[in-house]
Amino acid sequence: MKDQPDGIDESDVRAALAAWEIDAADLAYAPVGFGDYHWTAKDTTGGRWFVTLSDLTDKNHCGIGADAAWQGLRRAMDTAVRLKDRDGLGFEDGGFVLAPLSTADGRSVRRLGERYALSVFPYASGSSGDFGQRLAPSERARTLETLAALHAVHPPAVTRVIPPQLSARERLEENLAAVAGPWSGGPWSEPAREATIRHAAGLRRRLDEFDALRAEVSGRGAALVVTHGEPHPGNLLWHRGRQLLLDWDTVGLAVPERDLWLVADGPDDLARYEELTGRAPDPSALALYRLRWDLEDVDAFLGWFRSPHAATPDLEQAWDGFLDTVRRLAA
């Protein structure tokens, strides 16, 4: 995020790093990504880390409400640690999992007050892309190989099942139904309400389509695998000729198509995944998760725009994303 978190300053982060026995001589805010807050930390001996602060009140994919999100985030980070330690998939061992480091008492993530949670990662230099960026064929091939390897692991006992329904369907329905009255949270509240009214019929059609796809895919009872959840270019780091997967807070058990729709770019890619795994991707499941992504975004955007907010670069980016998404859904 470009904005810095409410109610947390550098001294809070420095103090929290003591749980990892890190005495940061240099702590610099890193305005990267969208959703979490990040810093880079260095000590006097040359040690370097990447620090992530998650807002538990805005982590619906981990759980609704701060306490439920904390439990979901903890299980996700524990899963990444197990993939590293149990399966040897950590980037230190030549694998692709950039997992969090454990605190001195063995925790993968530490709660910071009621609202936030902190995790610390090894610092890995390299280049990454952006969400929506089209990967080159060779990059897609590497990513499909990475996903095939991930999908083949035995699921850790701690890993959550991620059901295909929307994370916060009730909240989305409430927001769609609340367009009759004015929205007064901030500068994008009324424009968001007006855009929702304009595209309401299309959004309702897509919700019906989503429900039909979910019933169809769930009825097939396909086997679940460990999925990353968001293997888009922004979460791929190219490190010394290797590909690493970042941001494991979305990890969970689901059908492989939860990952594949974000990577595969046509029949050849899907055929390659089938060749690697022996499992043919399901077109209905690909369509389900593609639609689920957009509907989850609409829910998140409306939640922000109905809540108190100011004109910030992050909210401006969210506004552009909201308009693009609702127009695409309603088309």
CSV table of C-alpha atoms in Angstrom, one decimal:
chain,number,residue,atom,x,y,z
A,1,MET,CA,0.0,0.0,0.0
A,2,LYS,CA,1.1,3.6,-0.7
A,3,ASP,CA,-0.8,4.8,2.4
A,4,GLN,CA,0.6,3.9,5.8
A,5,PRO,CA,-1.5,2.1,8.4
A,6,ASP,CA,-3.8,3.9,10.9
A,7,GLY,CA,-2.6,3.7,14.5
A,8,ILE,CA,0.7,2.0,13.8
A,9,ASP,CA,4.1,3.8,13.5
A,10,GLU,CA,7.7,2.8,13.0
A,11,SER,CA,8.3,2.4,16.7
A,12,ASP,CA,5.5,-0.1,17.0
A,13,VAL,CA,7.0,-2.2,14.2
A,14,ARG,CA,10.5,-2.0,15.7
A,15,ALA,CA,9.2,-3.2,19.0
A,16,ALA,CA,7.3,-6.0,17.5
A,17,LEU,CA,10.4,-7.2,15.6
A,18,ALA,CA,11.9,-8.2,18.9
A,19,ALA,CA,9.8,-11.3,18.8
A,20,TRP,CA,12.1,-12.4,15.9
A,21,GLU,CA,15.2,-11.2,17.8
A,22,ILE,CA,15.6,-8.5,15.1
A,23,ASP,CA,17.1,-5.2,16.2
A,24,ALA,CA,16.5,-3.0,13.1
A,25,ALA,CA,19.1,-0.4,12.6
A,26,ASP,CA,17.3,0.7,9.5
A,27,LEU,CA,13.5,0.4,8.9
A,28,ALA,CA,12.1,1.8,5.7
A,29,TYR,CA,8.5,1.8,4.6
A,30,ALA,CA,8.0,0.1,1.2
A,31,PRO,CA,5.0,1.4,-0.7
A,32,VAL,CA,4.5,-1.8,-2.8
A,33,GLY,CA,1.6,-4.1,-3.4
A,34,PHE,CA,-2.1,-3.6,-2.6
A,35,GLY,CA,-3.8,-4.8,0.6
A,36,ASP,CA,-0.9,-5.2,3.1
A,37,TYR,CA,1.7,-2.7,4.5
A,38,HIS,CA,5.4,-3.4,4.1
A,39,TRP,CA,8.8,-2.4,5.4
A,40,THR,CA,12.3,-3.5,4.7
A,41,ALA,CA,14.5,-3.9,7.8
A,42,LYS,CA,18.3,-4.1,8.2
A,43,ASP,CA,20.5,-4.7,11.2
A,44,THR,CA,24.1,-3.6,11.8
A,45,THR,CA,25.5,-7.0,10.8
A,46,GLY,CA,24.0,-6.9,7.3
A,47,GLY,CA,20.9,-9.0,8.0
A,48,ARG,CA,17.9,-8.0,5.9
A,49,TRP,CA,14.2,-8.8,6.1
A,50,PHE,CA,10.9,-8.0,4.5
A,51,VAL,CA,8.2,-7.1,7.0
A,52,THR,CA,4.4,-7.3,6.3
A,53,LEU,CA,1.6,-5.9,8.4
A,54,SER,CA,-1.9,-7.2,7.7
A,55,ASP,CA,-5.1,-5.3,8.6
A,56,LEU,CA,-7.3,-8.1,10.1
A,57,THR,CA,-10.4,-6.0,9.7
A,58,ASP,CA,-9.9,-6.1,5.9
A,59,LYS,CA,-8.9,-9.7,5.4
A,60,ASN,CA,-12.1,-11.3,4.4
A,61,HIS,CA,-10.5,-14.2,2.6
A,62,CYS,CA,-8.9,-15.2,5.9
A,63,GLY,CA,-12.1,-14.7,7.9
A,64,ILE,CA,-14.9,-12.2,8.6
A,65,GLY,CA,-13.9,-10.0,11.5
A,66,ALA,CA,-10.5,-9.5,13.1
A,67,ASP,CA,-10.5,-12.6,15.3
A,68,ALA,CA,-11.6,-15.0,12.5
A,69,ALA,CA,-9.2,-13.4,10.1
A,70,TRP,CA,-6.4,-13.8,12.6
A,71,GLN,CA,-7.1,-17.5,12.9
A,72,GLY,CA,-7.2,-17.9,9.1
A,73,LEU,CA,-4.0,-15.9,8.6
A,74,ARG,CA,-2.2,-17.9,11.2
A,75,ARG,CA,-3.2,-21.2,9.5
A,76,ALA,CA,-2.1,-19.8,6.1
A,77,MET,CA,1.3,-18.7,7.4
A,78,ASP,CA,1.7,-22.1,9.2
A,79,THR,CA,0.9,-23.8,5.9
A,80,ALA,CA,3.7,-22.0,4.1
A,81,VAL,CA,6.1,-22.9,6.9
A,82,ARG,CA,5.2,-26.5,6.7
A,83,LEU,CA,5.6,-26.5,2.9
A,84,LYS,CA,9.1,-25.1,3.5
A,85,ASP,CA,10.1,-27.3,6.4
A,86,ARG,CA,8.3,-30.6,5.8
A,87,ASP,CA,8.3,-30.7,2.0
A,88,GLY,CA,11.6,-28.9,1.3
A,89,LEU,CA,9.9,-26.3,-0.9
A,90,GLY,CA,11.5,-23.2,0.7
A,91,PHE,CA,13.5,-20.9,-1.4
A,92,GLU,CA,16.5,-21.4,0.8
A,93,ASP,CA,16.5,-25.1,-0.3
A,94,GLY,CA,16.0,-24.3,-4.0
A,95,GLY,CA,12.2,-24.4,-3.9
A,96,PHE,CA,9.6,-21.8,-4.7
A,97,VAL,CA,7.9,-21.0,-1.3
A,98,LEU,CA,9.0,-17.7,0.3
A,99,ALA,CA,7.6,-18.6,3.7
A,100,PRO,CA,7.6,-16.4,6.8
A,101,LEU,CA,10.3,-16.7,9.5
A,102,SER,CA,9.3,-18.0,12.9
A,103,THR,CA,9.5,-15.9,16.0
A,104,ALA,CA,11.8,-17.0,18.8
A,105,ASP,CA,8.9,-19.0,20.3
A,106,GLY,CA,8.0,-20.7,17.0
A,107,ARG,CA,5.1,-18.5,15.7
A,108,SER,CA,4.7,-17.8,12.0
A,109,VAL,CA,2.9,-14.5,12.6
A,110,ARG,CA,2.4,-12.2,15.6
A,111,ARG,CA,-0.7,-10.3,16.5
A,112,LEU,CA,-0.2,-6.6,16.9
A,113,GLY,CA,-3.1,-5.2,18.9
A,114,GLU,CA,-6.6,-6.1,18.0
A,115,ARG,CA,-6.5,-5.0,14.4
A,116,TYR,CA,-3.1,-6.0,12.9
A,117,ALA,CA,-0.8,-8.9,12.5
A,118,LEU,CA,2.9,-8.9,11.6
A,119,SER,CA,5.0,-11.4,9.7
A,120,VAL,CA,8.6,-11.4,8.7
A,121,PHE,CA,10.2,-12.9,5.6
A,122,PRO,CA,13.7,-13.4,4.3
A,123,TYR,CA,14.7,-10.6,2.0
A,124,ALA,CA,15.0,-11.9,-1.6
A,125,SER,CA,16.0,-9.6,-4.3
A,126,GLY,CA,14.6,-9.9,-7.8
A,127,SER,CA,11.9,-8.6,-10.2
A,128,SER,CA,8.2,-9.2,-10.1
A,129,GLY,CA,5.3,-8.1,-12.3
A,130,ASP,CA,1.9,-6.6,-11.8
A,131,PHE,CA,-1.6,-8.0,-11.6
A,132,GLY,CA,-3.1,-8.2,-15.1
A,133,GLN,CA,0.2,-8.4,-16.8
A,134,ARG,CA,0.5,-11.0,-19.5
A,135,LEU,CA,3.3,-13.5,-18.9
A,136,ALA,CA,5.6,-14.6,-21.7
A,137,PRO,CA,5.1,-18.2,-22.8
A,138,SER,CA,8.3,-19.3,-21.0
A,139,GLU,CA,7.2,-17.6,-17.8
A,140,ARG,CA,3.7,-19.2,-18.0
A,141,ALA,CA,5.4,-22.6,-18.5
A,142,ARG,CA,7.5,-22.1,-15.4
A,143,THR,CA,4.5,-21.0,-13.4
A,144,LEU,CA,2.5,-24.1,-14.5
A,145,GLU,CA,5.3,-26.3,-13.4
A,146,THR,CA,5.4,-24.5,-10.1
A,147,LEU,CA,1.7,-25.0,-9.6
A,148,ALA,CA,1.8,-28.6,-10.6
A,149,ALA,CA,4.4,-29.2,-7.9
A,150,LEU,CA,2.4,-27.3,-5.3
A,151,HIS,CA,-0.8,-29.2,-6.2
A,152,ALA,CA,1.0,-32.5,-5.8
A,153,VAL,CA,2.0,-32.0,-2.2
A,154,HIS,CA,0.2,-33.8,0.6
A,155,PRO,CA,-1.9,-31.2,2.3
A,156,PRO,CA,-0.6,-30.1,5.8
A,157,ALA,CA,-3.2,-30.8,8.5
A,158,VAL,CA,-3.3,-27.0,9.3
A,159,THR,CA,-4.3,-26.0,5.8
A,160,ARG,CA,-7.8,-24.5,5.6
A,161,VAL,CA,-10.4,-25.7,3.0
A,162,ILE,CA,-11.4,-22.6,0.9
A,163,PRO,CA,-15.0,-23.2,-0.2
A,164,PRO,CA,-15.9,-21.7,-3.6
A,165,GLN,CA,-18.6,-19.4,-2.2
A,166,LEU,CA,-17.9,-15.7,-1.8
A,167,SER,CA,-16.1,-14.7,1.4
A,168,ALA,CA,-18.7,-12.1,2.4
A,169,ARG,CA,-21.8,-12.8,0.3
A,170,GLU,CA,-24.1,-11.2,2.9
A,171,ARG,CA,-22.1,-8.0,3.0
A,172,LEU,CA,-22.1,-7.8,-0.8
A,173,GLU,CA,-25.9,-8.4,-0.9
A,174,GLU,CA,-26.3,-5.7,1.8
A,175,ASN,CA,-24.3,-3.2,-0.2
A,176,LEU,CA,-26.1,-3.9,-3.4
A,177,ALA,CA,-29.4,-3.4,-1.6
A,178,ALA,CA,-28.4,-0.2,0.1
A,179,VAL,CA,-28.3,2.0,-3.0
A,180,ALA,CA,-31.6,3.8,-2.2
A,181,GLY,CA,-30.1,6.1,0.4
A,182,PRO,CA,-27.0,8.3,0.2
A,183,TRP,CA,-23.6,7.0,1.0
A,184,SER,CA,-21.5,9.4,3.0
A,185,GLY,CA,-18.2,7.7,3.9
A,186,GLY,CA,-16.0,9.9,1.7
A,187,PRO,CA,-15.3,11.3,-1.7
A,188,TRP,CA,-16.0,8.0,-3.6
A,189,SER,CA,-19.1,7.0,-1.7
A,190,GLU,CA,-21.7,8.6,-3.9
A,191,PRO,CA,-19.9,7.9,-7.2
A,192,ALA,CA,-19.7,4.2,-6.1
A,193,ARG,CA,-23.4,4.2,-5.2
A,194,GLU,CA,-24.3,5.7,-8.6
A,195,ALA,CA,-22.1,3.2,-10.5
A,196,THR,CA,-23.7,0.4,-8.5
A,197,ILE,CA,-27.2,1.6,-9.5
A,198,ARG,CA,-26.1,1.8,-13.2
A,199,HIS,CA,-24.8,-1.7,-13.3
A,200,ALA,CA,-27.1,-3.4,-10.8
A,201,ALA,CA,-28.9,-5.5,-13.3
A,202,GLY,CA,-25.7,-6.8,-14.7
A,203,LEU,CA,-24.2,-7.5,-11.3
A,204,ARG,CA,-27.3,-9.5,-10.4
A,205,ARG,CA,-27.0,-11.6,-13.5
A,206,ARG,CA,-23.4,-12.4,-12.7
A,207,LEU,CA,-24.3,-13.4,-9.2
A,208,ASP,CA,-26.9,-15.8,-10.6
A,209,GLU,CA,-24.3,-17.1,-13.0
A,210,PHE,CA,-21.9,-17.6,-10.1
A,211,ASP,CA,-24.4,-19.5,-8.1
A,212,ALA,CA,-25.1,-21.8,-11.0
A,213,LEU,CA,-21.4,-22.5,-11.7
A,214,ARG,CA,-20.8,-23.1,-8.0
A,215,ALA,CA,-23.5,-25.7,-7.8
A,216,GLU,CA,-22.2,-27.4,-11.0
A,217,VAL,CA,-18.6,-27.5,-9.8
A,218,SER,CA,-19.4,-28.5,-6.2
A,219,GLY,CA,-21.6,-31.3,-7.5
A,220,ARG,CA,-18.8,-32.9,-9.2
A,221,GLY,CA,-16.9,-33.5,-6.0
A,222,ALA,CA,-13.4,-33.0,-7.5
A,223,ALA,CA,-10.4,-33.7,-5.3
A,224,LEU,CA,-9.0,-30.7,-3.5
A,225,VAL,CA,-5.3,-29.7,-3.6
A,226,VAL,CA,-3.1,-27.1,-1.9
A,227,THR,CA,-3.7,-24.0,-3.9
A,228,HIS,CA,-1.9,-20.7,-3.6
A,229,GLY,CA,-4.9,-18.6,-4.5
A,230,GLU,CA,-3.3,-15.6,-6.2
A,231,PRO,CA,-0.4,-16.8,-8.4
A,232,HIS,CA,-0.6,-13.7,-10.6
A,233,PRO,CA,2.6,-11.8,-11.8
A,234,GLY,CA,2.5,-9.5,-8.8
A,235,ASN,CA,3.1,-12.5,-6.6
A,236,LEU,CA,5.8,-14.1,-8.7
A,237,LEU,CA,9.4,-13.1,-7.9
A,238,TRP,CA,12.2,-13.9,-10.3
A,239,HIS,CA,15.2,-14.5,-8.0
A,240,ARG,CA,18.5,-15.4,-9.5
A,241,GLY,CA,16.9,-17.3,-12.4
A,242,ARG,CA,14.3,-19.0,-10.1
A,243,GLN,CA,10.7,-18.3,-9.7
A,244,LEU,CA,9.3,-17.8,-6.1
A,245,LEU,CA,5.7,-17.5,-5.0
A,246,LEU,CA,5.0,-14.7,-2.6
A,247,ASP,CA,2.0,-13.8,-0.4
A,248,TRP,CA,0.8,-17.1,1.1
A,249,ASP,CA,-2.1,-15.6,3.1
A,250,THR,CA,-4.5,-16.9,0.4
A,251,VAL,CA,-3.2,-20.5,0.5
A,252,GLY,CA,-5.9,-23.2,1.0
A,253,LEU,CA,-7.4,-26.4,-0.2
A,254,ALA,CA,-9.5,-26.0,-3.3
A,255,VAL,CA,-9.7,-27.4,-6.9
A,256,PRO,CA,-6.6,-26.6,-9.0
A,257,GLU,CA,-8.6,-24.2,-11.2
A,258,ARG,CA,-8.5,-21.7,-8.3
A,259,ASP,CA,-4.9,-21.1,-9.4
A,260,LEU,CA,-5.0,-22.1,-13.0
A,261,TRP,CA,-7.5,-19.4,-14.3
A,262,LEU,CA,-4.9,-16.7,-13.3
A,263,VAL,CA,-2.1,-18.4,-15.3
A,264,ALA,CA,-3.3,-20.4,-18.2
A,265,ASP,CA,-3.7,-18.5,-21.5
A,266,GLY,CA,-5.5,-20.9,-23.8
A,267,PRO,CA,-5.8,-24.6,-24.6
A,268,ASP,CA,-2.0,-25.2,-24.9
A,269,ASP,CA,-1.4,-24.1,-21.3
A,270,LEU,CA,-4.3,-26.3,-20.0
A,271,ALA,CA,-3.0,-29.2,-22.0
A,272,ARG,CA,0.5,-28.7,-20.5
A,273,TYR,CA,-1.0,-28.7,-16.9
A,274,GLU,CA,-2.8,-32.0,-17.8
A,275,GLU,CA,0.5,-33.4,-19.1
A,276,LEU,CA,2.2,-32.5,-15.8
A,277,THR,CA,-0.4,-33.7,-13.4
A,278,GLY,CA,-2.7,-36.1,-15.3
A,279,ARG,CA,-5.7,-34.0,-14.4
A,280,ALA,CA,-7.7,-32.2,-17.1
A,281,PRO,CA,-8.8,-28.7,-16.0
A,282,ASP,CA,-12.5,-28.2,-15.8
A,283,PRO,CA,-13.8,-25.3,-17.9
A,284,SER,CA,-16.7,-24.6,-15.6
A,285,ALA,CA,-14.4,-24.4,-12.6
A,286,LEU,CA,-12.1,-22.0,-14.5
A,287,ALA,CA,-15.1,-19.8,-15.2
A,288,LEU,CA,-16.3,-20.0,-11.6
A,289,TYR,CA,-13.0,-18.8,-10.1
A,290,ARG,CA,-12.6,-16.1,-12.8
A,291,LEU,CA,-16.0,-14.7,-11.8
A,292,ARG,CA,-15.4,-15.2,-8.1
A,293,TRP,CA,-12.3,-13.0,-8.3
A,294,ASP,CA,-14.3,-10.1,-9.8
A,295,LEU,CA,-17.2,-10.4,-7.4
A,296,GLU,CA,-14.8,-10.6,-4.4
A,297,ASP,CA,-13.2,-7.4,-5.7
A,298,VAL,CA,-16.6,-5.6,-6.0
A,299,ASP,CA,-17.4,-6.6,-2.4
A,300,ALA,CA,-14.0,-5.3,-1.1
A,301,PHE,CA,-14.3,-2.0,-3.1
A,302,LEU,CA,-17.9,-1.3,-1.9
A,303,GLY,CA,-16.8,-2.0,1.7
A,304,TRP,CA,-14.1,0.6,1.4
A,305,PHE,CA,-16.3,3.2,-0.4
A,306,ARG,CA,-19.2,2.9,2.1
A,307,SER,CA,-16.8,3.2,5.1
A,308,PRO,CA,-15.1,6.5,6.2
A,309,HIS,CA,-12.3,7.3,3.8
A,310,ALA,CA,-10.2,10.1,2.4
A,311,ALA,CA,-8.8,10.9,-1.0
A,312,THR,CA,-5.6,8.9,-1.1
A,313,PRO,CA,-3.6,7.3,-3.9
A,314,ASP,CA,-4.7,3.8,-2.7
A,315,LEU,CA,-8.4,4.7,-2.8
A,316,GLU,CA,-7.9,6.3,-6.2
A,317,GLN,CA,-6.4,3.1,-7.5
A,318,ALA,CA,-9.3,1.2,-5.9
A,319,TRP,CA,-11.8,3.5,-7.6
A,320,ASP,CA,-10.3,2.8,-11.0
A,321,GLY,CA,-10.3,-0.9,-10.3
A,322,PHE,CA,-13.9,-0.8,-9.1
A,323,LEU,CA,-15.1,0.9,-12.3
A,324,ASP,CA,-13.2,-1.5,-14.5
A,325,THR,CA,-14.6,-4.5,-12.7
A,326,VAL,CA,-18.3,-3.5,-12.6
A,327,ARG,CA,-18.2,-2.5,-16.2
A,328,ARG,CA,-16.7,-5.8,-17.2
A,329,LEU,CA,-19.2,-7.8,-15.0
A,330,ALA,CA,-22.2,-5.9,-16.4
A,331,ALA,CA,-21.1,-6.1,-20.1
